[in-house]
Amino acid sequence: INNNNYTSSFALQAIIMGALDKRSGRTFGPPGNKKCVFFIDDLNMPYVDTYDTQSAIMLLTQMITYAQIYNREALEDKIELVDIWFLTAMNPKAGSFMVNPRLQRPCTVLTTFTPTAAIISGIYTAILERHIQAFIPPIQKLCEPIVQATIDTLVIGILNTPCFLPSAAKF
């Protein structure tokens, strides 16, 4: 689910409910006995109103905290949500740069940064050296060139390619 400045609680509810089936009574969940993970991209992008809230984020908070929402056609009817999980990502270059504390409370927050060449070298060298210990010495000597090729491909080749650099056109 891609959020943007125009994402409303109504639109978010319609997208999520479109992926769920009625199980029994007021209970909705993914088809069959499966689990459903919704990936919400650009969590911080919905418009912040004059009351410092974001309607889509408040609906998401309600879904995560209480596992229920209200029917938009008949507001007295609660809909219970089962077997759904949420995974979100934030845009570090745009949006409100904050997550509402009520939404953040039941969540686990992980932060990652693009690794430097030294970090990639340290991780990959440790793993690859251990893996190729059982091989003959000429193969063991390939550890450094393989790690360097990986660094060249990732740092120099992929991350500096124009399609991966931030630009206004992507937002």
mmCIF file with all atom_site columns, N, CA, C and O in Angstrom, residues 117-166:
data_model
loop_
_atom_site.group_PDB
_atom_site.id
_atom_site.type_symbol
_atom_site.label_atom_id
_atom_site.label_alt_id
_atom_site.label_comp_id
_atom_site.label_asym_id
_atom_site.label_entity_id
_atom_site.label_seq_id
_atom_site.pdbx_PDB_ins_code
_atom_site.Cartn_x
_atom_site.Cartn_y
_atom_site.Cartn_z
_atom_site.occupancy
_atom_site.B_iso_or_equiv
_atom_site.pdbx_formal_charge
_atom_site.auth_seq_id
_atom_site.auth_comp_id
_atom_site.auth_asym_id
_atom_site.auth_atom_id
_atom_site.pdbx_PDB_model_num
ATOM 1   N N  . ALA A 1 117 ? 31.558 0.815   2.323   1.00 0.00 ? 117 ALA A N  1
ATOM 2   C CA . ALA A 1 117 ? 32.405 -0.250  1.785   1.00 0.00 ? 117 ALA A CA 1
ATOM 3   C C  . ALA A 1 117 ? 33.117 -1.007  2.900   1.00 0.00 ? 117 ALA A C  1
ATOM 4   O O  . ALA A 1 117 ? 33.277 -2.226  2.841   1.00 0.00 ? 117 ALA A O  1
ATOM 5   N N  . ALA A 1 118 ? 33.537 -0.298  3.961   1.00 0.00 ? 118 ALA A N  1
ATOM 6   C CA . ALA A 1 118 ? 34.227 -0.951  5.087   1.00 0.00 ? 118 ALA A CA 1
ATOM 7   C C  . ALA A 1 118 ? 33.290 -1.915  5.817   1.00 0.00 ? 118 ALA A C  1
ATOM 8   O O  . ALA A 1 118 ? 33.700 -3.011  6.226   1.00 0.00 ? 118 ALA A O  1
ATOM 9   N N  . ILE A 1 119 ? 32.037 -1.529  6.000   1.00 0.00 ? 119 ILE A N  1
ATOM 10  C CA . ILE A 1 119 ? 31.069 -2.403  6.673   1.00 0.00 ? 119 ILE A CA 1
ATOM 11  C C  . ILE A 1 119 ? 30.786 -3.639  5.831   1.00 0.00 ? 119 ILE A C  1
ATOM 12  O O  . ILE A 1 119 ? 30.776 -4.768  6.343   1.00 0.00 ? 119 ILE A O  1
ATOM 13  N N  . ILE A 1 120 ? 30.579 -3.438  4.543   1.00 0.00 ? 120 ILE A N  1
ATOM 14  C CA . ILE A 1 120 ? 30.330 -4.576  3.644   1.00 0.00 ? 120 ILE A CA 1
ATOM 15  C C  . ILE A 1 120 ? 31.533 -5.515  3.659   1.00 0.00 ? 120 ILE A C  1
ATOM 16  O O  . ILE A 1 120 ? 31.376 -6.734  3.743   1.00 0.00 ? 120 ILE A O  1
ATOM 17  N N  . SER A 1 121 ? 32.731 -4.963  3.590   1.00 0.00 ? 121 SER A N  1
ATOM 18  C CA . SER A 1 121 ? 33.943 -5.779  3.598   1.00 0.00 ? 121 SER A CA 1
ATOM 19  C C  . SER A 1 121 ? 34.054 -6.593  4.883   1.00 0.00 ? 121 SER A C  1
ATOM 20  O O  . SER A 1 121 ? 34.341 -7.792  4.842   1.00 0.00 ? 121 SER A O  1
ATOM 21  N N  . GLY A 1 122 ? 33.807 -5.968  6.024   1.00 0.00 ? 122 GLY A N  1
ATOM 22  C CA . GLY A 1 122 ? 33.899 -6.674  7.297   1.00 0.00 ? 122 GLY A CA 1
ATOM 23  C C  . GLY A 1 122 ? 32.911 -7.825  7.400   1.00 0.00 ? 122 GLY A C  1
ATOM 24  O O  . GLY A 1 122 ? 33.271 -8.929  7.819   1.00 0.00 ? 122 GLY A O  1
ATOM 25  N N  . ILE A 1 123 ? 31.681 -7.597  7.002   1.00 0.00 ? 123 ILE A N  1
ATOM 26  C CA . ILE A 1 123 ? 30.647 -8.633  7.092   1.00 0.00 ? 123 ILE A CA 1
ATOM 27  C C  . ILE A 1 123 ? 30.902 -9.748  6.091   1.00 0.00 ? 123 ILE A C  1
ATOM 28  O O  . ILE A 1 123 ? 30.934 -10.932 6.446   1.00 0.00 ? 123 ILE A O  1
ATOM 29  N N  . TYR A 1 124 ? 31.085 -9.380  4.836   1.00 0.00 ? 124 TYR A N  1
ATOM 30  C CA . TYR A 1 124 ? 31.231 -10.399 3.795   1.00 0.00 ? 124 TYR A CA 1
ATOM 31  C C  . TYR A 1 124 ? 32.525 -11.202 3.953   1.00 0.00 ? 124 TYR A C  1
ATOM 32  O O  . TYR A 1 124 ? 32.544 -12.391 3.694   1.00 0.00 ? 124 TYR A O  1
ATOM 33  N N  . THR A 1 125 ? 33.600 -10.527 4.356   1.00 0.00 ? 125 THR A N  1
ATOM 34  C CA . THR A 1 125 ? 34.864 -11.242 4.542   1.00 0.00 ? 125 THR A CA 1
ATOM 35  C C  . THR A 1 125 ? 34.735 -12.283 5.652   1.00 0.00 ? 125 THR A C  1
ATOM 36  O O  . THR A 1 125 ? 35.180 -13.428 5.491   1.00 0.00 ? 125 THR A O  1
ATOM 37  N N  . ALA A 1 126 ? 34.151 -11.916 6.767   1.00 0.00 ? 126 ALA A N  1
ATOM 38  C CA . ALA A 1 126 ? 33.979 -12.859 7.879   1.00 0.00 ? 126 ALA A CA 1
ATOM 39  C C  . ALA A 1 126 ? 33.153 -14.071 7.462   1.00 0.00 ? 126 ALA A C  1
ATOM 40  O O  . ALA A 1 126 ? 33.499 -15.223 7.775   1.00 0.00 ? 126 ALA A O  1
ATOM 41  N N  . ILE A 1 127 ? 32.074 -13.831 6.732   1.00 0.00 ? 127 ILE A N  1
ATOM 42  C CA . ILE A 1 127 ? 31.208 -14.936 6.306   1.00 0.00 ? 127 ILE A CA 1
ATOM 43  C C  . ILE A 1 127 ? 31.898 -15.803 5.263   1.00 0.00 ? 127 ILE A C  1
ATOM 44  O O  . ILE A 1 127 ? 31.922 -17.035 5.364   1.00 0.00 ? 127 ILE A O  1
ATOM 45  N N  . LEU A 1 128 ? 32.480 -15.165 4.251   1.00 0.00 ? 128 LEU A N  1
ATOM 46  C CA . LEU A 1 128 ? 33.076 -15.920 3.148   1.00 0.00 ? 128 LEU A CA 1
ATOM 47  C C  . LEU A 1 128 ? 34.331 -16.676 3.584   1.00 0.00 ? 128 LEU A C  1
ATOM 48  O O  . LEU A 1 128 ? 34.537 -17.825 3.163   1.00 0.00 ? 128 LEU A O  1
ATOM 49  N N  . GLU A 1 129 ? 35.171 -16.076 4.421   1.00 0.00 ? 129 GLU A N  1
ATOM 50  C CA . GLU A 1 129 ? 36.358 -16.791 4.904   1.00 0.00 ? 129 GLU A CA 1
ATOM 51  C C  . GLU A 1 129 ? 35.969 -18.072 5.632   1.00 0.00 ? 129 GLU A C  1
ATOM 52  O O  . GLU A 1 129 ? 36.583 -19.113 5.461   1.00 0.00 ? 129 GLU A O  1
ATOM 53  N N  . ARG A 1 130 ? 34.979 -17.982 6.463   1.00 0.00 ? 130 ARG A N  1
ATOM 54  C CA . ARG A 1 130 ? 34.514 -19.148 7.219   1.00 0.00 ? 130 ARG A CA 1
ATOM 55  C C  . ARG A 1 130 ? 33.953 -20.213 6.270   1.00 0.00 ? 130 ARG A C  1
ATOM 56  O O  . ARG A 1 130 ? 34.156 -21.408 6.460   1.00 0.00 ? 130 ARG A O  1
ATOM 57  N N  . HIS A 1 131 ? 33.240 -19.765 5.240   1.00 0.00 ? 131 HIS A N  1
ATOM 58  C CA . HIS A 1 131 ? 32.605 -20.698 4.307   1.00 0.00 ? 131 HIS A CA 1
ATOM 59  C C  . HIS A 1 131 ? 33.625 -21.437 3.450   1.00 0.00 ? 131 HIS A C  1
ATOM 60  O O  . HIS A 1 131 ? 33.459 -22.624 3.171   1.00 0.00 ? 131 HIS A O  1
ATOM 61  N N  . ILE A 1 132 ? 34.683 -20.747 3.015   1.00 0.00 ? 132 ILE A N  1
ATOM 62  C CA . ILE A 1 132 ? 35.614 -21.383 2.076   1.00 0.00 ? 132 ILE A CA 1
ATOM 63  C C  . ILE A 1 132 ? 36.827 -22.018 2.758   1.00 0.00 ? 132 ILE A C  1
ATOM 64  O O  . ILE A 1 132 ? 37.771 -22.437 2.083   1.00 0.00 ? 132 ILE A O  1
ATOM 65  N N  . GLN A 1 133 ? 36.821 -22.136 4.081   1.00 0.00 ? 133 GLN A N  1
ATOM 66  C CA . GLN A 1 133 ? 37.917 -22.803 4.792   1.00 0.00 ? 133 GLN A CA 1
ATOM 67  C C  . GLN A 1 133 ? 38.102 -24.247 4.338   1.00 0.00 ? 133 GLN A C  1
ATOM 68  O O  . GLN A 1 133 ? 39.224 -24.750 4.320   1.00 0.00 ? 133 GLN A O  1
ATOM 69  N N  . ALA A 1 134 ? 37.037 -24.901 3.977   1.00 0.00 ? 134 ALA A N  1
ATOM 70  C CA . ALA A 1 134 ? 37.105 -26.317 3.603   1.00 0.00 ? 134 ALA A CA 1
ATOM 71  C C  . ALA A 1 134 ? 37.647 -26.521 2.190   1.00 0.00 ? 134 ALA A C  1
ATOM 72  O O  . ALA A 1 134 ? 37.926 -27.656 1.793   1.00 0.00 ? 134 ALA A O  1
ATOM 73  N N  . PHE A 1 135 ? 37.800 -25.457 1.426   1.00 0.00 ? 135 PHE A N  1
ATOM 74  C CA . PHE A 1 135 ? 38.258 -25.582 0.052   1.00 0.00 ? 135 PHE A CA 1
ATOM 75  C C  . PHE A 1 135 ? 39.784 -25.519 -0.028  1.00 0.00 ? 135 PHE A C  1
ATOM 76  O O  . PHE A 1 135 ? 40.462 -25.152 0.930   1.00 0.00 ? 135 PHE A O  1
ATOM 77  N N  . ILE A 1 136 ? 40.308 -25.834 -1.194  1.00 0.00 ? 136 ILE A N  1
ATOM 78  C CA . ILE A 1 136 ? 41.762 -25.811 -1.411  1.00 0.00 ? 136 ILE A CA 1
ATOM 79  C C  . ILE A 1 136 ? 42.274 -24.365 -1.369  1.00 0.00 ? 136 ILE A C  1
ATOM 80  O O  . ILE A 1 136 ? 41.519 -23.422 -1.607  1.00 0.00 ? 136 ILE A O  1
ATOM 81  N N  . PRO A 1 137 ? 43.589 -24.167 -1.072  1.00 0.00 ? 137 PRO A N  1
ATOM 82  C CA . PRO A 1 137 ? 44.148 -22.809 -0.935  1.00 0.00 ? 137 PRO A CA 1
ATOM 83  C C  . PRO A 1 137 ? 43.895 -21.867 -2.123  1.00 0.00 ? 137 PRO A C  1
ATOM 84  O O  . PRO A 1 137 ? 43.638 -20.676 -1.901  1.00 0.00 ? 137 PRO A O  1
ATOM 85  N N  . PRO A 1 138 ? 43.963 -22.335 -3.384  1.00 0.00 ? 138 PRO A N  1
ATOM 86  C CA . PRO A 1 138 ? 43.688 -21.375 -4.470  1.00 0.00 ? 138 PRO A CA 1
ATOM 87  C C  . PRO A 1 138 ? 42.265 -20.793 -4.403  1.00 0.00 ? 138 PRO A C  1
ATOM 88  O O  . PRO A 1 138 ? 42.048 -19.631 -4.748  1.00 0.00 ? 138 PRO A O  1
ATOM 89  N N  . ILE A 1 139 ? 41.321 -21.588 -3.933  1.00 0.00 ? 139 ILE A N  1
ATOM 90  C CA . ILE A 1 139 ? 39.948 -21.098 -3.786  1.00 0.00 ? 139 ILE A CA 1
ATOM 91  C C  . ILE A 1 139 ? 39.859 -20.146 -2.600  1.00 0.00 ? 139 ILE A C  1
ATOM 92  O O  . ILE A 1 139 ? 39.190 -19.118 -2.657  1.00 0.00 ? 139 ILE A O  1
ATOM 93  N N  . GLN A 1 140 ? 40.588 -20.475 -1.522  1.00 0.00 ? 140 GLN A N  1
ATOM 94  C CA . GLN A 1 140 ? 40.566 -19.616 -0.332  1.00 0.00 ? 140 GLN A CA 1
ATOM 95  C C  . GLN A 1 140 ? 41.118 -18.226 -0.637  1.00 0.00 ? 140 GLN A C  1
ATOM 96  O O  . GLN A 1 140 ? 40.685 -17.237 -0.053  1.00 0.00 ? 140 GLN A O  1
ATOM 97  N N  . LYS A 1 141 ? 42.055 -18.138 -1.574  1.00 0.00 ? 141 LYS A N  1
ATOM 98  C CA . LYS A 1 141 ? 42.653 -16.852 -1.934  1.00 0.00 ? 141 LYS A CA 1
ATOM 99  C C  . LYS A 1 141 ? 41.676 -15.959 -2.706  1.00 0.00 ? 141 LYS A C  1
ATOM 100 O O  . LYS A 1 141 ? 41.928 -14.771 -2.900  1.00 0.00 ? 141 LYS A O  1
ATOM 101 N N  . LEU A 1 142 ? 40.548 -16.521 -3.146  1.00 0.00 ? 142 LEU A N  1
ATOM 102 C CA . LEU A 1 142 ? 39.562 -15.736 -3.899  1.00 0.00 ? 142 LEU A CA 1
ATOM 103 C C  . LEU A 1 142 ? 38.643 -14.909 -3.003  1.00 0.00 ? 142 LEU A C  1
ATOM 104 O O  . LEU A 1 142 ? 37.836 -14.126 -3.504  1.00 0.00 ? 142 LEU A O  1
ATOM 105 N N  . CYS A 1 143 ? 38.784 -15.064 -1.712  1.00 0.00 ? 143 CYS A N  1
ATOM 106 C CA . CYS A 1 143 ? 37.902 -14.344 -0.775  1.00 0.00 ? 143 CYS A CA 1
ATOM 107 C C  . CYS A 1 143 ? 37.957 -12.827 -0.999  1.00 0.00 ? 143 CYS A C  1
ATOM 108 O O  . CYS A 1 143 ? 36.922 -12.182 -1.170  1.00 0.00 ? 143 CYS A O  1
ATOM 109 N N  . GLU A 1 144 ? 39.146 -12.259 -0.974  1.00 0.00 ? 144 GLU A N  1
ATOM 110 C CA . GLU A 1 144 ? 39.293 -10.803 -1.117  1.00 0.00 ? 144 GLU A CA 1
ATOM 111 C C  . GLU A 1 144 ? 38.767 -10.293 -2.463  1.00 0.00 ? 144 GLU A C  1
ATOM 112 O O  . GLU A 1 144 ? 38.016 -9.310  -2.496  1.00 0.00 ? 144 GLU A O  1
ATOM 113 N N  . PRO A 1 145 ? 39.107 -10.944 -3.590  1.00 0.00 ? 145 PRO A N  1
ATOM 114 C CA . PRO A 1 145 ? 38.559 -10.449 -4.867  1.00 0.00 ? 145 PRO A CA 1
ATOM 115 C C  . PRO A 1 145 ? 37.031 -10.553 -4.953  1.00 0.00 ? 145 PRO A C  1
ATOM 116 O O  . PRO A 1 145 ? 36.381 -9.682  -5.534  1.00 0.00 ? 145 PRO A O  1
ATOM 117 N N  . ILE A 1 146 ? 36.461 -11.595 -4.376  1.00 0.00 ? 146 ILE A N  1
ATOM 118 C CA . ILE A 1 146 ? 34.999 -11.748 -4.404  1.00 0.00 ? 146 ILE A CA 1
ATOM 119 C C  . ILE A 1 146 ? 34.345 -10.638 -3.582  1.00 0.00 ? 146 ILE A C  1
ATOM 120 O O  . ILE A 1 146 ? 33.367 -10.019 -4.015  1.00 0.00 ? 146 ILE A O  1
ATOM 121 N N  . VAL A 1 147 ? 34.896 -10.373 -2.394  1.00 0.00 ? 147 VAL A N  1
ATOM 122 C CA . VAL A 1 147 ? 34.346 -9.314  -1.550  1.00 0.00 ? 147 VAL A CA 1
ATOM 123 C C  . VAL A 1 147 ? 34.502 -7.962  -2.241  1.00 0.00 ? 147 VAL A C  1
ATOM 124 O O  . VAL A 1 147 ? 33.580 -7.139  -2.245  1.00 0.00 ? 147 VAL A O  1
ATOM 125 N N  . GLN A 1 148 ? 35.651 -7.716  -2.853  1.00 0.00 ? 148 GLN A N  1
ATOM 126 C CA . GLN A 1 148 ? 35.862 -6.437  -3.552  1.00 0.00 ? 148 GLN A CA 1
ATOM 127 C C  . GLN A 1 148 ? 34.914 -6.293  -4.741  1.00 0.00 ? 148 GLN A C  1
ATOM 128 O O  . GLN A 1 148 ? 34.391 -5.209  -4.993  1.00 0.00 ? 148 GLN A O  1
ATOM 129 N N  . ALA A 1 149 ? 34.666 -7.386  -5.448  1.00 0.00 ? 149 ALA A N  1
ATOM 130 C CA . ALA A 1 149 ? 33.718 -7.340  -6.570  1.00 0.00 ? 149 ALA A CA 1
ATOM 131 C C  . ALA A 1 149 ? 32.308 -7.026  -6.070  1.00 0.00 ? 149 ALA A C  1
ATOM 132 O O  . ALA A 1 149 ? 31.567 -6.278  -6.715  1.00 0.00 ? 149 ALA A O  1
ATOM 133 N N  . THR A 1 150 ? 31.961 -7.568  -4.928  1.00 0.00 ? 150 THR A N  1
ATOM 134 C CA . THR A 1 150 ? 30.650 -7.277  -4.339  1.00 0.00 ? 150 THR A CA 1
ATOM 135 C C  . THR A 1 150 ? 30.542 -5.808  -3.969  1.00 0.00 ? 150 THR A C  1
ATOM 136 O O  . THR A 1 150 ? 29.532 -5.162  -4.249  1.00 0.00 ? 150 THR A O  1
ATOM 137 N N  . ILE A 1 151 ? 31.595 -5.266  -3.365  1.00 0.00 ? 151 ILE A N  1
ATOM 138 C CA . ILE A 1 151 ? 31.599 -3.846  -2.999  1.00 0.00 ? 151 ILE A CA 1
ATOM 139 C C  . ILE A 1 151 ? 31.503 -2.975  -4.245  1.00 0.00 ? 151 ILE A C  1
ATOM 140 O O  . ILE A 1 151 ? 30.730 -2.020  -4.295  1.00 0.00 ? 151 ILE A O  1
ATOM 141 N N  . ASP A 1 152 ? 32.280 -3.313  -5.271  1.00 0.00 ? 152 ASP A N  1
ATOM 142 C CA . ASP A 1 152 ? 32.249 -2.538  -6.512  1.00 0.00 ? 152 ASP A CA 1
ATOM 143 C C  . ASP A 1 152 ? 30.856 -2.580  -7.142  1.00 0.00 ? 152 ASP A C  1
ATOM 144 O O  . ASP A 1 152 ? 30.352 -1.566  -7.616  1.00 0.00 ? 152 ASP A O  1
ATOM 145 N N  . THR A 1 153 ? 30.247 -3.752  -7.138  1.00 0.00 ? 153 THR A N  1
ATOM 146 C CA . THR A 1 153 ? 28.916 -3.889  -7.737  1.00 0.00 ? 153 THR A CA 1
ATOM 147 C C  . THR A 1 153 ? 27.880 -3.100  -6.957  1.00 0.00 ? 153 THR A C  1
ATOM 148 O O  . THR A 1 153 ? 27.077 -2.370  -7.535  1.00 0.00 ? 153 THR A O  1
ATOM 149 N N  . LEU A 1 154 ? 27.892 -3.230  -5.641  1.00 0.00 ? 154 LEU A N  1
ATOM 150 C CA . LEU A 1 154 ? 26.876 -2.569  -4.823  1.00 0.00 ? 154 LEU A CA 1
ATOM 151 C C  . LEU A 1 154 ? 27.111 -1.069  -4.682  1.00 0.00 ? 154 LEU A C  1
ATOM 152 O O  . LEU A 1 154 ? 26.258 -0.264  -5.050  1.00 0.00 ? 154 LEU A O  1
ATOM 153 N N  . VAL A 1 155 ? 28.259 -0.691  -4.179  1.00 0.00 ? 155 VAL A N  1
ATOM 154 C CA . VAL A 1 155 ? 28.504 0.721   -3.864  1.00 0.00 ? 155 VAL A CA 1
ATOM 155 C C  . VAL A 1 155 ? 28.726 1.552   -5.122  1.00 0.00 ? 155 VAL A C  1
ATOM 156 O O  . VAL A 1 155 ? 28.120 2.611   -5.292  1.00 0.00 ? 155 VAL A O  1
ATOM 157 N N  . ILE A 1 156 ? 29.593 1.082   -5.994  1.00 0.00 ? 156 ILE A N  1
ATOM 158 C CA . ILE A 1 156 ? 29.935 1.872   -7.172  1.00 0.00 ? 156 ILE A CA 1
ATOM 159 C C  . ILE A 1 156 ? 28.901 1.681   -8.286  1.00 0.00 ? 156 ILE A C  1
ATOM 160 O O  . ILE A 1 156 ? 28.462 2.638   -8.907  1.00 0.00 ? 156 ILE A O  1
ATOM 161 N N  . GLY A 1 157 ? 28.489 0.443   -8.497  1.00 0.00 ? 157 GLY A N  1
ATOM 162 C CA . GLY A 1 157 ? 27.592 0.159   -9.609  1.00 0.00 ? 157 GLY A CA 1
ATOM 163 C C  . GLY A 1 157 ? 26.133 0.451   -9.340  1.00 0.00 ? 157 GLY A C  1
ATOM 164 O O  . GLY A 1 157 ? 25.515 1.256   -10.028 1.00 0.00 ? 157 GLY A O  1
ATOM 165 N N  . ILE A 1 158 ? 25.553 -0.169  -8.319  1.00 0.00 ? 158 ILE A N  1
ATOM 166 C CA . ILE A 1 158 ? 24.109 -0.077  -8.113  1.00 0.00 ? 158 ILE A CA 1
ATOM 167 C C  . ILE A 1 158 ? 23.694 1.214   -7.409  1.00 0.00 ? 158 ILE A C  1
ATOM 168 O O  . ILE A 1 158 ? 22.822 1.934   -7.879  1.00 0.00 ? 158 ILE A O  1
ATOM 169 N N  . LEU A 1 159 ? 24.309 1.530   -6.277  1.00 0.00 ? 159 LEU A N  1
ATOM 170 C CA . LEU A 1 159 ? 23.844 2.668   -5.486  1.00 0.00 ? 159 LEU A CA 1
ATOM 171 C C  . LEU A 1 159 ? 24.133 4.016   -6.119  1.00 0.00 ? 159 LEU A C  1
ATOM 172 O O  . LEU A 1 159 ? 23.508 5.009   -5.769  1.00 0.00 ? 159 LEU A O  1
ATOM 173 N N  . ASN A 1 160 ? 25.069 4.089   -7.049  1.00 0.00 ? 160 ASN A N  1
ATOM 174 C CA . ASN A 1 160 ? 25.352 5.349   -7.729  1.00 0.00 ? 160 ASN A CA 1
ATOM 175 C C  . ASN A 1 160 ? 24.708 5.439   -9.104  1.00 0.00 ? 160 ASN A C  1
ATOM 176 O O  . ASN A 1 160 ? 24.971 6.370   -9.845  1.00 0.00 ? 160 ASN A O  1
ATOM 177 N N  . THR A 1 161 ? 23.867 4.476   -9.412  1.00 0.00 ? 161 THR A N  1
ATOM 178 C CA . THR A 1 161 ? 23.137 4.514   -10.672 1.00 0.00 ? 161 THR A CA 1
ATOM 179 C C  . THR A 1 161 ? 22.020 5.547   -10.545 1.00 0.00 ? 161 THR A C  1
ATOM 180 O O  . THR A 1 161 ? 21.360 5.608   -9.500  1.00 0.00 ? 161 THR A O  1
ATOM 181 N N  . PRO A 1 162 ? 21.769 6.353   -11.567 1.00 0.00 ? 162 PRO A N  1
ATOM 182 C CA . PRO A 1 162 ? 20.756 7.416   -11.454 1.00 0.00 ? 162 PRO A CA 1
ATOM 183 C C  . PRO A 1 162 ? 19.368 6.914   -11.039 1.00 0.00 ? 162 PRO A C  1
ATOM 184 O O  . PRO A 1 162 ? 18.647 7.617   -10.351 1.00 0.00 ? 162 PRO A O  1
ATOM 185 N N  . CYS A 1 163 ? 19.008 5.693   -11.403 1.00 0.00 ? 163 CYS A N  1
ATOM 186 C CA . CYS A 1 163 ? 17.669 5.211   -11.046 1.00 0.00 ? 163 CYS A CA 1
ATOM 187 C C  . CYS A 1 163 ? 17.531 4.943   -9.549  1.00 0.00 ? 163 CYS A C  1
ATOM 188 O O  . CYS A 1 163 ? 16.417 4.838   -9.041  1.00 0.00 ? 163 CYS A O  1
ATOM 189 N N  . PHE A 1 164 ? 18.629 4.830   -8.797  1.00 0.00 ? 164 PHE A N  1
ATOM 190 C CA . PHE A 1 164 ? 18.562 4.615   -7.354  1.00 0.00 ? 164 PHE A CA 1
ATOM 191 C C  . PHE A 1 164 ? 18.827 5.869   -6.537  1.00 0.00 ? 164 PHE A C  1
ATOM 192 O O  . PHE A 1 164 ? 18.668 5.863   -5.330  1.00 0.00 ? 164 PHE A O  1
ATOM 193 N N  . LEU A 1 165 ? 19.253 6.941   -7.187  1.00 0.00 ? 165 LEU A N  1
ATOM 194 C CA . LEU A 1 165 ? 19.501 8.179   -6.456  1.00 0.00 ? 165 LEU A CA 1
ATOM 195 C C  . LEU A 1 165 ? 18.191 8.901   -6.190  1.00 0.00 ? 165 LEU A C  1
ATOM 196 O O  . LEU A 1 165 ? 17.275 8.858   -6.999  1.00 0.00 ? 165 LEU A O  1
ATOM 197 N N  . PRO A 1 166 ? 18.070 9.587   -5.042  1.00 0.00 ? 166 PRO A N  1
ATOM 198 C CA . PRO A 1 166 ? 16.840 10.336  -4.750  1.00 0.00 ? 166 PRO A CA 1
ATOM 199 C C  . PRO A 1 166 ? 16.652 11.468  -5.760  1.00 0.00 ? 166 PRO A C  1
ATOM 200 O O  . PRO A 1 166 ? 17.624 12.122  -6.147  1.00 0.00 ? 166 PRO A O  1
#
